[in-house]
CSV table of C-alpha atoms in Angstrom, one decimal:
chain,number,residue,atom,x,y,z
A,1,UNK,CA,-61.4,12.6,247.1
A,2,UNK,CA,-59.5,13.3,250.1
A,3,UNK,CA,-58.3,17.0,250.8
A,4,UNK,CA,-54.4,16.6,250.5
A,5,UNK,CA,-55.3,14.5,247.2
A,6,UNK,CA,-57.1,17.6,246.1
A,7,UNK,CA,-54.3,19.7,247.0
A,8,UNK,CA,-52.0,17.7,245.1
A,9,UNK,CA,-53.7,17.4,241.7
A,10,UNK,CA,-53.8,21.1,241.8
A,11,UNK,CA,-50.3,22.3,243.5
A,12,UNK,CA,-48.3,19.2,242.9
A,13,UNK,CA,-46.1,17.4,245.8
A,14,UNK,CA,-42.6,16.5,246.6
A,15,UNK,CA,-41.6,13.2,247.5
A,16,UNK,CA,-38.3,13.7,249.6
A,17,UNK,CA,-37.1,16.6,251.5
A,18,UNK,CA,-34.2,17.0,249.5
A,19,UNK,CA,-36.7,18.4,246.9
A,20,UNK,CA,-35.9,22.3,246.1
A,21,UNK,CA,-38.9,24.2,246.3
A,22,UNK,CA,-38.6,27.8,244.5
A,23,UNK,CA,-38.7,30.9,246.7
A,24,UNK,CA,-41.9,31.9,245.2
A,25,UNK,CA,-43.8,29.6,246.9
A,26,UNK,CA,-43.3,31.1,250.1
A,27,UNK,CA,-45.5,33.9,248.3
A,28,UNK,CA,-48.1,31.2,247.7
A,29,UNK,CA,-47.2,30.1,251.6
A,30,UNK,CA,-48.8,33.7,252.6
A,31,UNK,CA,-52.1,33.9,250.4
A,32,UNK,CA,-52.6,30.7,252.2
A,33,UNK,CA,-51.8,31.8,255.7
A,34,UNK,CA,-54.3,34.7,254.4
A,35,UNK,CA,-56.9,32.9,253.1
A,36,UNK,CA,-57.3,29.9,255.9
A,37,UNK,CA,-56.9,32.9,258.5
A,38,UNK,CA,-59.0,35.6,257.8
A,39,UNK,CA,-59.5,36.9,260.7
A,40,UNK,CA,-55.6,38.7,260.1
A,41,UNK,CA,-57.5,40.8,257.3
A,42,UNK,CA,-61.1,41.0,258.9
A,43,UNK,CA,-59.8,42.0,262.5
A,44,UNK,CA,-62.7,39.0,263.7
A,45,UNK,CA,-63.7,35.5,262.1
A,46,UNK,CA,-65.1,35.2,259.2
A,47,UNK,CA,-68.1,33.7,261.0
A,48,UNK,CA,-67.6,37.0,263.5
A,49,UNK,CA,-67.9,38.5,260.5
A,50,UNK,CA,-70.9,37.4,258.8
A,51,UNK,CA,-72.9,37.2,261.8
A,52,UNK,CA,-72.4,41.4,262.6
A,53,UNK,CA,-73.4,42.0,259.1
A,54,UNK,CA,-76.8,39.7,259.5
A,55,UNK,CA,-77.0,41.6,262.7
A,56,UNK,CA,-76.8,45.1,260.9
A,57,UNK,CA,-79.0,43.9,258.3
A,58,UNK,CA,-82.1,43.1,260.2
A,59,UNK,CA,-81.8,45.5,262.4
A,60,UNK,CA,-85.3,46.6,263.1
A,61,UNK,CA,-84.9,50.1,262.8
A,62,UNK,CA,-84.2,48.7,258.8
A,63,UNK,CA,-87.6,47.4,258.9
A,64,UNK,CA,-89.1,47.9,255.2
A,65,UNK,CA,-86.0,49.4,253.7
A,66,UNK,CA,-85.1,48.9,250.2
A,67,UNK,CA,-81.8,46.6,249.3
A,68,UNK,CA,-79.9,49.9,248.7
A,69,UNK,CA,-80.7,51.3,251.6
A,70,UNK,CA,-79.5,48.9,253.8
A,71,UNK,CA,-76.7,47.9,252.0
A,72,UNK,CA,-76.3,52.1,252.9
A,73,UNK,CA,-76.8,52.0,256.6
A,74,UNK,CA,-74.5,48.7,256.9
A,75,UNK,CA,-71.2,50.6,255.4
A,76,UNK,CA,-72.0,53.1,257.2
A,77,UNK,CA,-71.5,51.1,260.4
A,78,UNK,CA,-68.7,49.0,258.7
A,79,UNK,CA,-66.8,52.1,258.5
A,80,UNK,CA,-67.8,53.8,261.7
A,81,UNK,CA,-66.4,49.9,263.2
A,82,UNK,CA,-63.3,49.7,261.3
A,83,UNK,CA,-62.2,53.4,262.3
A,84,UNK,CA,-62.7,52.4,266.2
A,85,UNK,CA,-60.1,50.1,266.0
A,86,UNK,CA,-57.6,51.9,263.7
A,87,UNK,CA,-54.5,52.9,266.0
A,88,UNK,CA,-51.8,55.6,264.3
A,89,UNK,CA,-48.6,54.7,266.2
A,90,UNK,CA,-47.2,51.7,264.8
A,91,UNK,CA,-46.6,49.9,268.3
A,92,UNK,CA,-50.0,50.8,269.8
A,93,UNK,CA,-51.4,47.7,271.7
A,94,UNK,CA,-53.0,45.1,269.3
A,95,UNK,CA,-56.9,46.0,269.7
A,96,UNK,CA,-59.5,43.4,268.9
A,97,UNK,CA,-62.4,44.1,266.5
A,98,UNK,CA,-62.9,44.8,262.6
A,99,UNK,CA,-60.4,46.6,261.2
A,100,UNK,CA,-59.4,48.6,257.8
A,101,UNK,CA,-56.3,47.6,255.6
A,102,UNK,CA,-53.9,50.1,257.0
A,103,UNK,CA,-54.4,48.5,260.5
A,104,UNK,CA,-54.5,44.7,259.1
A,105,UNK,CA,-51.1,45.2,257.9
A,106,UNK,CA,-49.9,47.3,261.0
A,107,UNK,CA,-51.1,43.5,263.4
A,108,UNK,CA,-49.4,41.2,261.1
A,109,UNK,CA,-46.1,43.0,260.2
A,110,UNK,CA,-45.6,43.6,263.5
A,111,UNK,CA,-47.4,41.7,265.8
A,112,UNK,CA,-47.9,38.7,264.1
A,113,UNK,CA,-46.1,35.3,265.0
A,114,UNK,CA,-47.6,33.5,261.7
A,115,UNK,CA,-46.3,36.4,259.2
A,116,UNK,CA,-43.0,36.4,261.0
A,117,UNK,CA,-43.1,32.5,259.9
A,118,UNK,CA,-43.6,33.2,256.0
A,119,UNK,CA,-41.1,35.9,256.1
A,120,UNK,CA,-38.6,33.4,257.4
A,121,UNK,CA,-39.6,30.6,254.8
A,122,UNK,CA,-38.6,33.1,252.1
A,123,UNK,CA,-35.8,34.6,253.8
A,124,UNK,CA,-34.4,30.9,254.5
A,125,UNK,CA,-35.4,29.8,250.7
A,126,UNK,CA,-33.1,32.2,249.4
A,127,UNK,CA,-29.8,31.8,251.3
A,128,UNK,CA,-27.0,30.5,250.3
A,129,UNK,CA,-25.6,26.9,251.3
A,130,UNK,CA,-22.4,28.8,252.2
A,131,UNK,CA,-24.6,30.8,254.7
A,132,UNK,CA,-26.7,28.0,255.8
A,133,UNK,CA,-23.6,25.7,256.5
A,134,UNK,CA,-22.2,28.4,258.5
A,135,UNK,CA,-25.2,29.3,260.3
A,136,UNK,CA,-26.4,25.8,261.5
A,137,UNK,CA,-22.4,24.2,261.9
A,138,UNK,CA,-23.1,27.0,265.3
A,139,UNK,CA,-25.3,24.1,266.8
A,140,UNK,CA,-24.7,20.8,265.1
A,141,UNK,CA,-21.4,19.1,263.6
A,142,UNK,CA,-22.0,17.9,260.0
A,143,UNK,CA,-19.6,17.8,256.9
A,144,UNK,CA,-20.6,21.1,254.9
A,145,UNK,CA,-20.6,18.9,251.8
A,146,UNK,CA,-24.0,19.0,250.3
A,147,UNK,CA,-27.4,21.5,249.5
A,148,UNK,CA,-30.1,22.8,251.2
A,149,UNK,CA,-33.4,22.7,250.9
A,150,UNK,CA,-36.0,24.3,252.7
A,151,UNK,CA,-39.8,23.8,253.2
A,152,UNK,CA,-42.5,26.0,255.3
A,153,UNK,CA,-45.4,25.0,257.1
A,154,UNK,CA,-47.4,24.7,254.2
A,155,UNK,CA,-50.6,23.2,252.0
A,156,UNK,CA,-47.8,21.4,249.7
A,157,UNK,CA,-45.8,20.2,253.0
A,158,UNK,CA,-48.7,18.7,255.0
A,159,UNK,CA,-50.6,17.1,251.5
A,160,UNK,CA,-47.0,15.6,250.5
A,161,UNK,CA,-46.1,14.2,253.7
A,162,UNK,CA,-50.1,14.0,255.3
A,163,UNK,CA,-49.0,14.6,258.0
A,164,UNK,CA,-51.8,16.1,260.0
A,165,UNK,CA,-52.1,18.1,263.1
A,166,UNK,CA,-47.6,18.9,263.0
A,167,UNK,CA,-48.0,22.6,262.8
A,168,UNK,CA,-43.9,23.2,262.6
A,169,UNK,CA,-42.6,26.4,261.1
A,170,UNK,CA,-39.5,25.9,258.9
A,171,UNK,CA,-37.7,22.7,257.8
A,172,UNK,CA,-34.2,23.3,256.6
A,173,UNK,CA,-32.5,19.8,255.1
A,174,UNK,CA,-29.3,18.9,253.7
A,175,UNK,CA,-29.6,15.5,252.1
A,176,UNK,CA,-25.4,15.2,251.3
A,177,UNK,CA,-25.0,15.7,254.8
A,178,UNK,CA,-27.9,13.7,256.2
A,179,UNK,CA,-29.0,16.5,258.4
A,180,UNK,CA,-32.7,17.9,259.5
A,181,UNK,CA,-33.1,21.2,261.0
A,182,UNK,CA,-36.5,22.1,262.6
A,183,UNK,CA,-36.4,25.6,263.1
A,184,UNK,CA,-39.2,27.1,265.6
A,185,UNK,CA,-40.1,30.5,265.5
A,186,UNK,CA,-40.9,32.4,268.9
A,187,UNK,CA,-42.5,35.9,268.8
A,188,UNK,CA,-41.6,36.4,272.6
A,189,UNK,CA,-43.1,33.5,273.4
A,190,UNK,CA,-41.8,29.8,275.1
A,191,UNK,CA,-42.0,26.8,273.5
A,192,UNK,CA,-45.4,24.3,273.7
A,193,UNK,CA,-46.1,22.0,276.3
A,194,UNK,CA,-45.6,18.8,274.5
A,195,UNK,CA,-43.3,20.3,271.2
A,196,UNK,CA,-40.2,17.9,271.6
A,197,UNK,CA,-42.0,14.8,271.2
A,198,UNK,CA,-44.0,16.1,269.0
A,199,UNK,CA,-41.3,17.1,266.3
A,200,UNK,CA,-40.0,13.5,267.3
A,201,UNK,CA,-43.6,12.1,265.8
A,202,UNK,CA,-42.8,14.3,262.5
A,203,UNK,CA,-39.6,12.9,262.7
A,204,UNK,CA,-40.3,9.4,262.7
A,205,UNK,CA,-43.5,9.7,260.0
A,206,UNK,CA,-41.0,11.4,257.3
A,207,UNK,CA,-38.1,8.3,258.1
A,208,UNK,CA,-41.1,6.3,257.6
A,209,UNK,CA,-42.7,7.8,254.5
A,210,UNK,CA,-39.2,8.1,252.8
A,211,UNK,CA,-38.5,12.1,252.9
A,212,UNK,CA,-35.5,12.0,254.8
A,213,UNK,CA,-32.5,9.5,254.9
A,214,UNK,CA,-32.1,6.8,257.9
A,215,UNK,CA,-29.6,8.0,260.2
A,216,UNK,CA,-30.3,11.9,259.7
A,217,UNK,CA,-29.2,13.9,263.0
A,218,UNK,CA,-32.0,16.4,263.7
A,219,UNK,CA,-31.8,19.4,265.7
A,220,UNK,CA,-34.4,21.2,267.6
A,221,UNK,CA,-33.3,24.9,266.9
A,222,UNK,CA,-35.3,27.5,269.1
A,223,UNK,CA,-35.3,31.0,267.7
A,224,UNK,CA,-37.3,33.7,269.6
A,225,UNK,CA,-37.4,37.3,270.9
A,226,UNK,CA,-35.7,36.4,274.2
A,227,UNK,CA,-33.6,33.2,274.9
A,228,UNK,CA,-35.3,30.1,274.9
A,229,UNK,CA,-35.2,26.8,277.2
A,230,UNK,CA,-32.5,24.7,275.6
A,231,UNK,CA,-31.6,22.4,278.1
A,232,UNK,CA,-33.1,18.8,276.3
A,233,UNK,CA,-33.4,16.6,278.9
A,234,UNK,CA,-35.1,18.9,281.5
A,235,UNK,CA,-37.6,20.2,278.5
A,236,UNK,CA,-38.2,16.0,277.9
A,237,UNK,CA,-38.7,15.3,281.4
A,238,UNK,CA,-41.2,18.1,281.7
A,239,UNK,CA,-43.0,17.0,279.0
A,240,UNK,CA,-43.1,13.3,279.4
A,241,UNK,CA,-44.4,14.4,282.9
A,242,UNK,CA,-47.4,16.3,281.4
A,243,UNK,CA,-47.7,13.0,279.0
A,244,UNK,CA,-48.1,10.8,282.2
A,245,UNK,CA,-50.4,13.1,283.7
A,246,UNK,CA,-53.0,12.3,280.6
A,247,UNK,CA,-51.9,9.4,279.4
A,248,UNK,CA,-55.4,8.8,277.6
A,249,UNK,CA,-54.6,12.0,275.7
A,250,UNK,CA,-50.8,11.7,275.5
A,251,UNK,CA,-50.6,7.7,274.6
A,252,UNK,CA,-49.2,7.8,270.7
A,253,UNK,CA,-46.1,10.1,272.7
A,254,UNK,CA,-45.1,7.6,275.3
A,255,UNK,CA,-43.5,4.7,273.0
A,256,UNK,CA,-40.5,3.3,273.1
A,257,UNK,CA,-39.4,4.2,269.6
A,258,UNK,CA,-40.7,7.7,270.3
A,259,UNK,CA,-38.1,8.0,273.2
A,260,UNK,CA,-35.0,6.9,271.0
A,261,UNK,CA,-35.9,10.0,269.0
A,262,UNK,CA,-35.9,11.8,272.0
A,263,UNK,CA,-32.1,10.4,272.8
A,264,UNK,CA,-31.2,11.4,269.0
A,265,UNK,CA,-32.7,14.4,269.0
A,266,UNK,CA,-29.9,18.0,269.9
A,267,UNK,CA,-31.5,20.9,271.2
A,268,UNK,CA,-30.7,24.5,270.8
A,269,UNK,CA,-31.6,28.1,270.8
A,270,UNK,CA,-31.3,31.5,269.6
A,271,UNK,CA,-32.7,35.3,269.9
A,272,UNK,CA,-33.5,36.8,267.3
A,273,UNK,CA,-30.6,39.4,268.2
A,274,UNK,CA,-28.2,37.3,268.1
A,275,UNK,CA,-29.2,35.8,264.9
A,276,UNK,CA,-28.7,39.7,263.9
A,277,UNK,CA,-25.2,39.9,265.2
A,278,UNK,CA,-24.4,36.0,263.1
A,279,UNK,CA,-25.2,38.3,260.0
A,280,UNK,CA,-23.4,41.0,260.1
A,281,UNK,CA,-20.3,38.9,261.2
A,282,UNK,CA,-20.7,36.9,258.1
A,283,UNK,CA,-20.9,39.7,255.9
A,284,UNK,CA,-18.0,40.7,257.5
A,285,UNK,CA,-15.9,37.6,257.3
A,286,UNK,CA,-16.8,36.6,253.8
A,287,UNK,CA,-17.1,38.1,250.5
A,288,UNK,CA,-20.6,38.1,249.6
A,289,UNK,CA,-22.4,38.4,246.5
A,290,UNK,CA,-24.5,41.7,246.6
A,291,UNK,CA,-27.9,39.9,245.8
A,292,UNK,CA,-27.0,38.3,249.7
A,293,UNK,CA,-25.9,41.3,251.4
A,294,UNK,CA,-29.7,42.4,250.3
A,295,UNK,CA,-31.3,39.2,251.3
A,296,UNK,CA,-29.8,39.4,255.0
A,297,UNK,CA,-29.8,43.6,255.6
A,298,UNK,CA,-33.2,43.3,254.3
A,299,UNK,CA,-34.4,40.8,256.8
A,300,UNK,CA,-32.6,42.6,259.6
A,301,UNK,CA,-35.0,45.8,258.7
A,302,UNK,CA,-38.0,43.7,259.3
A,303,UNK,CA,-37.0,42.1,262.4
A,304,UNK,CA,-35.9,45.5,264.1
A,305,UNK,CA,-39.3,47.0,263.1
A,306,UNK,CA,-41.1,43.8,264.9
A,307,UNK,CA,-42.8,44.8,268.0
A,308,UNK,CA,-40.4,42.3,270.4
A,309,UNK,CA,-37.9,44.5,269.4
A,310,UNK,CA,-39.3,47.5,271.0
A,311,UNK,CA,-41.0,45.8,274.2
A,312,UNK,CA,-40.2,49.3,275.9
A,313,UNK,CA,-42.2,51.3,273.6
């Protein structure tokens, strides 16, 4: 039995986009981005991991100890380890090594690019269609007519849709409307070498596979710590350069239909600031329920406390 038909006999699927997934699973979205990435709990891979315990354990100064007593001697160094790479300012540099829980949390709440991804999933899960039409109408022209429905980068996405080796961050989709947002998350960061085309290649497999309408305009949007190349024909002529470059490698992103994606495809972009400053002028502007006004003041907490926002610290 295949993985994703594993995944799907225990999770269950979708079969279109305009499926509504519940916001809880973006708490299920985390224990997986926990549990296939250990290494943001251990401080080192799992197989980092293992290997210093072995290490420990056969020490040969532990030559003829009891069970207990190793099991002793290897906490001991466990702890003396984990207290190395604690760091008690909460925008210390990011240290490698194992580490205890206090400093797990400290990398990924405010150093981590991947966390920042399932915060967003729920954050975006729970907004309103009043709020999403607004925000995305900023970037794209569409009748504000329909629902929302968003998915993360997830277990249920990839074994519903198999599609393999597309690691977006955030789908947002409006099926009245016929409209597909790809929204990709920047720490600080700029965008992949090859990410255009390869959002074009998710585009084209869900058209294919039935999970979005014919016809649906898709944007690009950008959102990162600092503003983000926008410009799409200069970002597709970079990257169709690189794909010419290797063309062994880069083959399945140099056809013909690929390209008309490329055509239909808008690009945009936006700081993370700015998205702020969107916020508070809809709350503002509108009169909005008070389970909202906590959903966006609370998501502004956790982006100020992010370390892009304090690069001078």
């Amino acid at each position: 039995m295949k993985a994703a038909e594993k995944y799907r006999r225990v999770f269950g699927s979708i079969n279109h986009l305009k499926d509504q997934i519940s916001w809880t699973t973006g708490l299920t979205n985390m224990v997986e981005f926990l549990a296939w990435e250990p290494k943001q709990i251990l401080g080192i891979t799992k197989k980092q991991y293992v290997r210093q315990i072995i290490e420990w354990a056969i020490d040969p100064e532990l030559a003829g100890k009891n069970l207990e007593e190793v099991e002793h001697a290897v906490i001991k160094k466990l702890n003396a380890k984990m207290h190395e790479s604690e760091q008690l300012n909460t925008y210390s540099p990011k240290t490698v090594g194992i580490c205890d829980p206090r400093e797990a949390i400290r990398r990924v709440a405010f150093f981590s690019e991947d966390y920042l991804n399932k915060e967003f999933d729920i954050f975006l899960s729970l907004c309103s269609d009043v709020y999403l039409d607004s925000f995305y109408q900023q970037f794209i022209t569409f009748e504000p007519n329909g629902s929302w429905s968003t998915h993360g980068n997830s277990g249920l996405f990839e074994a519903s849709t198999e599609l393999k080796a597309m690691y977006m961050d955030n789908l947002a989709y409006n099926h009245q409307s016929n409209v597909l947002v790809a929204n990709e998350l920047k720490f600080n960061g700029r965008k992949n070498p090859d990410q255009l085309l390869k959002y074009c290649v998710m585009y084209e497999h869900l058209l294919e596979k039935g999970f979005i309408d014919k016809g649906a305009k898709f944007l690009l949007l950008f959102i990162g710590g600092s503003e983000l190349e926008h410009n799409k024909q200069r970002l597709a002529d970079r990257e169709l350069a690189l794909c010419h470059k290797r063309p062994k490698k880069y083959q399945h992103l140099l056809r013909p239909e690929l390209l008309e994606i490329v055509d239909h495809l808008q690009v945009a972009s936006i700081t993370w600031s700015a998205l702020i400053e969107f916020n508070q002028r809809y709350l503002a502007e509108n009169n909005v329920c008070q389970v909202e006004q906590k959903l966006l003041l609370g998501f502004h907490q956790s982006l100020k406390a992010k370390s892009f926002m304090h690069l001078d610290v």
